[in-house]
Amino acid sequence: MAAGFPGESGVSSLIISCGSFAISSSGNVKGAWEFVKMFLSEEEQMPDDDLLFSYGIPVLKAAVKEVTDRMTQLDYHTVDGEKVYYAYETSVGGVVMEIEPASQEQAGRWYEYLCSVNRRLSWNYEDVMSIVLEETGAYFAGQKSAEDVAQIIQSRVSIMLSEGE
C-alpha cells in the first residue's frame, strides 16, 4: 500500500524512476550486462567538470555527495583549462530569475534526504495522464473548481498506486 509522508516510522522517502534498463533475448548477455553496468559506473555517475548533472540523480553515494557538495558553488564552464563562473538563470512567465547556490545547510539536507530514500515507485504514466485528462474536463467546462478537480485526481491516483503495490 502506498504510504503518505511521513510514514509510520516517521519517514517515507521514495523516488519515481524515469528510466529503466532490461536485457531481453540478447545473443550477447555478457555484452548487454556490460552496457547496463556502464550507466552505473562511477565514471558515468560523477558530475562532469562543466555540468552539475550528467543526467538525473546519480545512484552512487559518492556521486550524490559530489552533486550536493557542488550545489553550494557557482556554475562554471571551462575555457582553455580555466573555470569561468556565471550566474544560473531561469525564466518563469517571462521573468528572468537568478538561482543562487545552495547553502551548506540546504546541500546537507538534500544529501541526507537522498540517502534516506529506500523505495522506488513504479507507475504507468499513461494511466495517470488518463485520470488527469478525464477529470480536468469538468474544470474547463466550468463545472468544478481547480481545487475540487485536483482533489479528485489526487484521490484517484492514490487509489491506483495503492492497488498497484
C-alpha positions as YAML, in Angstrom:
chain: A
units: angstrom
residues:
- id: 1
  name: MET
  ca: [0.00, 0.00, 0.00]
- id: 2
  name: ALA
  ca: [1.29, 3.48, -0.82]
- id: 3
  name: ALA
  ca: [2.19, 5.50, 2.24]
- id: 4
  name: GLY
  ca: [1.93, 9.22, 2.71]
- id: 5
  name: PHE
  ca: [4.63, 11.34, 4.25]
- id: 6
  name: PRO
  ca: [5.70, 10.81, 6.93]
- id: 7
  name: GLY
  ca: [5.14, 7.08, 7.24]
- id: 8
  name: GLU
  ca: [4.54, 5.16, 10.46]
- id: 9
  name: SER
  ca: [8.28, 5.18, 11.18]
- id: 10
  name: GLY
  ca: [8.30, 8.94, 10.71]
- id: 11
  name: VAL
  ca: [9.99, 8.67, 7.31]
- id: 12
  name: SER
  ca: [8.69, 7.71, 3.91]
- id: 13
  name: SER
  ca: [11.09, 8.62, 1.14]
- id: 14
  name: LEU
  ca: [10.79, 7.32, -2.37]
- id: 15
  name: ILE
  ca: [11.93, 8.21, -5.85]
- id: 16
  name: ILE
  ca: [9.97, 7.83, -9.05]
- id: 17
  name: SER
  ca: [12.27, 6.26, -11.59]
- id: 18
  name: CYS
  ca: [12.25, 7.80, -15.04]
- id: 19
  name: GLY
  ca: [14.50, 5.28, -16.70]
- id: 20
  name: SER
  ca: [14.86, 1.55, -16.74]
- id: 21
  name: PHE
  ca: [17.17, -1.00, -18.30]
- id: 22
  name: ALA
  ca: [16.34, -4.50, -19.42]
- id: 23
  name: ILE
  ca: [18.11, -7.31, -21.17]
- id: 24
  name: SER
  ca: [15.85, -9.45, -23.29]
- id: 25
  name: SER
  ca: [16.79, -12.19, -25.73]
- id: 26
  name: SER
  ca: [20.30, -10.88, -26.22]
- id: 27
  name: GLY
  ca: [22.68, -13.07, -28.12]
- id: 28
  name: ASN
  ca: [25.45, -11.45, -26.11]
- id: 29
  name: VAL
  ca: [24.29, -11.45, -22.49]
- id: 30
  name: LYS
  ca: [27.75, -10.55, -21.14]
- id: 31
  name: GLY
  ca: [27.98, -7.56, -23.50]
- id: 32
  name: ALA
  ca: [24.46, -6.47, -22.61]
- id: 33
  name: TRP
  ca: [25.28, -6.54, -18.89]
- id: 34
  name: GLU
  ca: [28.46, -4.54, -19.52]
- id: 35
  name: PHE
  ca: [26.34, -1.93, -21.33]
- id: 36
  name: VAL
  ca: [23.92, -1.63, -18.40]
- id: 37
  name: LYS
  ca: [26.77, -1.57, -15.83]
- id: 38
  name: MET
  ca: [28.39, 1.29, -17.75]
- id: 39
  name: PHE
  ca: [25.50, 3.58, -16.73]
- id: 40
  name: LEU
  ca: [26.04, 2.68, -13.08]
- id: 41
  name: SER
  ca: [29.82, 3.14, -13.13]
- id: 42
  name: GLU
  ca: [31.50, 5.85, -11.10]
- id: 43
  name: GLU
  ca: [32.76, 7.44, -14.32]
- id: 44
  name: GLU
  ca: [29.19, 7.87, -15.61]
- id: 45
  name: GLN
  ca: [27.64, 8.81, -12.27]
- id: 46
  name: MET
  ca: [30.09, 11.53, -11.22]
- id: 47
  name: PRO
  ca: [29.18, 15.00, -12.50]
- id: 48
  name: ASP
  ca: [31.30, 16.40, -15.31]
- id: 49
  name: ASP
  ca: [33.53, 19.40, -14.63]
- id: 50
  name: ASP
  ca: [31.29, 21.64, -16.71]
- id: 51
  name: LEU
  ca: [27.98, 20.02, -15.87]
- id: 52
  name: LEU
  ca: [26.50, 19.53, -12.42]
- id: 53
  name: PHE
  ca: [24.26, 16.69, -13.55]
- id: 54
  name: SER
  ca: [25.24, 14.28, -16.27]
- id: 55
  name: TYR
  ca: [21.67, 13.03, -16.04]
- id: 56
  name: GLY
  ca: [19.11, 12.84, -13.27]
- id: 57
  name: ILE
  ca: [20.12, 11.97, -9.73]
- id: 58
  name: PRO
  ca: [23.04, 9.55, -9.51]
- id: 59
  name: VAL
  ca: [22.66, 6.25, -7.65]
- id: 60
  name: LEU
  ca: [26.21, 6.00, -6.27]
- id: 61
  name: LYS
  ca: [26.53, 7.55, -2.81]
- id: 62
  name: ALA
  ca: [29.88, 9.19, -3.67]
- id: 63
  name: ALA
  ca: [28.28, 10.81, -6.73]
- id: 64
  name: VAL
  ca: [25.30, 12.01, -4.67]
- id: 65
  name: LYS
  ca: [27.76, 13.58, -2.20]
- id: 66
  name: GLU
  ca: [29.65, 15.27, -5.05]
- id: 67
  name: VAL
  ca: [26.44, 16.64, -6.57]
- id: 68
  name: THR
  ca: [25.13, 18.00, -3.26]
- id: 69
  name: ASP
  ca: [28.54, 19.50, -2.41]
- id: 70
  name: ARG
  ca: [28.60, 21.25, -5.77]
- id: 71
  name: MET
  ca: [25.14, 22.73, -5.14]
- id: 72
  name: THR
  ca: [26.90, 25.34, -2.97]
- id: 73
  name: GLN
  ca: [29.14, 26.54, -5.81]
- id: 74
  name: LEU
  ca: [28.54, 28.94, -8.65]
- id: 75
  name: ASP
  ca: [28.05, 27.29, -12.04]
- id: 76
  name: TYR
  ca: [31.01, 27.38, -14.40]
- id: 77
  name: HIS
  ca: [32.32, 26.12, -17.67]
- id: 78
  name: THR
  ca: [35.93, 25.53, -18.59]
- id: 79
  name: VAL
  ca: [37.67, 27.70, -21.17]
- id: 80
  name: ASP
  ca: [41.29, 26.87, -22.01]
- id: 81
  name: GLY
  ca: [41.60, 24.90, -18.77]
- id: 82
  name: GLU
  ca: [40.26, 27.76, -16.62]
- id: 83
  name: LYS
  ca: [36.93, 27.81, -14.77]
- id: 84
  name: VAL
  ca: [34.68, 30.65, -15.95]
- id: 85
  name: TYR
  ca: [31.91, 31.25, -13.41]
- id: 86
  name: TYR
  ca: [28.47, 32.51, -14.34]
- id: 87
  name: ALA
  ca: [25.10, 33.04, -12.71]
- id: 88
  name: TYR
  ca: [22.50, 30.37, -13.36]
- id: 89
  name: GLU
  ca: [19.29, 31.94, -14.61]
- id: 90
  name: THR
  ca: [15.87, 30.59, -15.43]
- id: 91
  name: SER
  ca: [12.75, 32.22, -16.80]
- id: 92
  name: VAL
  ca: [9.26, 31.75, -15.41]
- id: 93
  name: GLY
  ca: [6.40, 33.51, -17.15]
- id: 94
  name: GLY
  ca: [8.83, 35.82, -18.91]
- id: 95
  name: VAL
  ca: [10.50, 36.88, -15.66]
- id: 96
  name: VAL
  ca: [14.22, 36.04, -15.54]
- id: 97
  name: MET
  ca: [15.42, 34.93, -12.12]
- id: 98
  name: GLU
  ca: [18.91, 34.19, -10.89]
- id: 99
  name: ILE
  ca: [19.27, 30.92, -9.00]
- id: 100
  name: GLU
  ca: [21.61, 31.30, -6.05]
- id: 101
  name: PRO
  ca: [23.88, 28.43, -4.99]
- id: 102
  name: ALA
  ca: [22.52, 26.37, -2.09]
- id: 103
  name: SER
  ca: [23.75, 26.96, 1.43]
- id: 104
  name: GLN
  ca: [25.82, 24.27, 3.17]
- id: 105
  name: GLU
  ca: [22.76, 23.51, 5.31]
- id: 106
  name: GLN
  ca: [20.49, 23.09, 2.26]
- id: 107
  name: ALA
  ca: [23.02, 20.89, 0.50]
- id: 108
  name: GLY
  ca: [23.40, 18.78, 3.64]
- id: 109
  name: ARG
  ca: [19.63, 18.36, 3.92]
- id: 110
  name: TRP
  ca: [19.43, 17.28, 0.26]
- id: 111
  name: TYR
  ca: [22.21, 14.75, 0.80]
- id: 112
  name: GLU
  ca: [20.52, 13.34, 3.91]
- id: 113
  name: TYR
  ca: [17.18, 13.15, 2.09]
- id: 114
  name: LEU
  ca: [18.62, 11.41, -0.98]
- id: 115
  name: CYS
  ca: [20.43, 8.92, 1.25]
- id: 116
  name: SER
  ca: [17.18, 8.22, 3.12]
- id: 117
  name: VAL
  ca: [15.30, 7.09, 0.01]
- id: 118
  name: ASN
  ca: [14.55, 3.43, 0.43]
- id: 119
  name: ARG
  ca: [11.81, 2.79, -2.10]
- id: 120
  name: ARG
  ca: [11.29, 3.16, -5.81]
- id: 121
  name: LEU
  ca: [7.84, 3.87, -7.11]
- id: 122
  name: SER
  ca: [6.80, 2.31, -10.39]
- id: 123
  name: TRP
  ca: [3.75, 3.68, -12.08]
- id: 124
  name: ASN
  ca: [2.28, 3.90, -15.52]
- id: 125
  name: TYR
  ca: [2.47, 7.43, -16.88]
- id: 126
  name: GLU
  ca: [-0.36, 6.76, -19.33]
- id: 127
  name: ASP
  ca: [-2.70, 5.68, -16.53]
- id: 128
  name: VAL
  ca: [-2.01, 8.87, -14.57]
- id: 129
  name: MET
  ca: [-2.43, 11.05, -17.65]
- id: 130
  name: SER
  ca: [-5.70, 9.28, -18.44]
- id: 131
  name: ILE
  ca: [-7.03, 10.23, -14.99]
- id: 132
  name: VAL
  ca: [-5.86, 13.84, -15.41]
- id: 133
  name: LEU
  ca: [-7.46, 14.14, -18.85]
- id: 134
  name: GLU
  ca: [-10.73, 12.58, -17.65]
- id: 135
  name: GLU
  ca: [-11.05, 14.87, -14.64]
- id: 136
  name: THR
  ca: [-9.82, 18.22, -15.99]
- id: 137
  name: GLY
  ca: [-12.68, 18.45, -18.50]
- id: 138
  name: ALA
  ca: [-15.06, 19.36, -15.64]
- id: 139
  name: TYR
  ca: [-12.81, 22.28, -14.69]
- id: 140
  name: PHE
  ca: [-12.53, 23.60, -18.23]
- id: 141
  name: ALA
  ca: [-16.30, 23.25, -18.68]
- id: 142
  name: GLY
  ca: [-16.81, 25.38, -15.56]
- id: 143
  name: GLN
  ca: [-18.47, 22.51, -13.67]
- id: 144
  name: LYS
  ca: [-15.84, 22.12, -10.91]
- id: 145
  name: SER
  ca: [-13.17, 24.28, -9.28]
- id: 146
  name: ALA
  ca: [-9.47, 23.62, -9.82]
- id: 147
  name: GLU
  ca: [-9.21, 22.60, -6.14]
- id: 148
  name: ASP
  ca: [-12.04, 20.06, -6.48]
- id: 149
  name: VAL
  ca: [-10.53, 18.58, -9.63]
- id: 150
  name: ALA
  ca: [-7.09, 18.40, -8.01]
- id: 151
  name: GLN
  ca: [-8.58, 16.56, -5.00]
- id: 152
  name: ILE
  ca: [-10.32, 14.05, -7.27]
- id: 153
  name: ILE
  ca: [-7.15, 13.46, -9.30]
- id: 154
  name: GLN
  ca: [-5.10, 13.05, -6.11]
- id: 155
  name: SER
  ca: [-7.62, 10.58, -4.73]
- id: 156
  name: ARG
  ca: [-7.81, 8.52, -7.92]
- id: 157
  name: VAL
  ca: [-4.03, 8.40, -8.38]
- id: 158
  name: SER
  ca: [-3.58, 7.44, -4.70]
- id: 159
  name: ILE
  ca: [-6.07, 4.59, -5.12]
- id: 160
  name: MET
  ca: [-4.37, 3.46, -8.33]
- id: 161
  name: LEU
  ca: [-0.95, 3.45, -6.64]
- id: 162
  name: SER
  ca: [-2.18, 1.62, -3.54]
- id: 163
  name: GLU
  ca: [-3.81, -1.07, -5.68]
- id: 164
  name: GLY
  ca: [-0.61, -1.50, -7.67]
- id: 165
  name: GLU
  ca: [1.63, -2.35, -4.71]
...
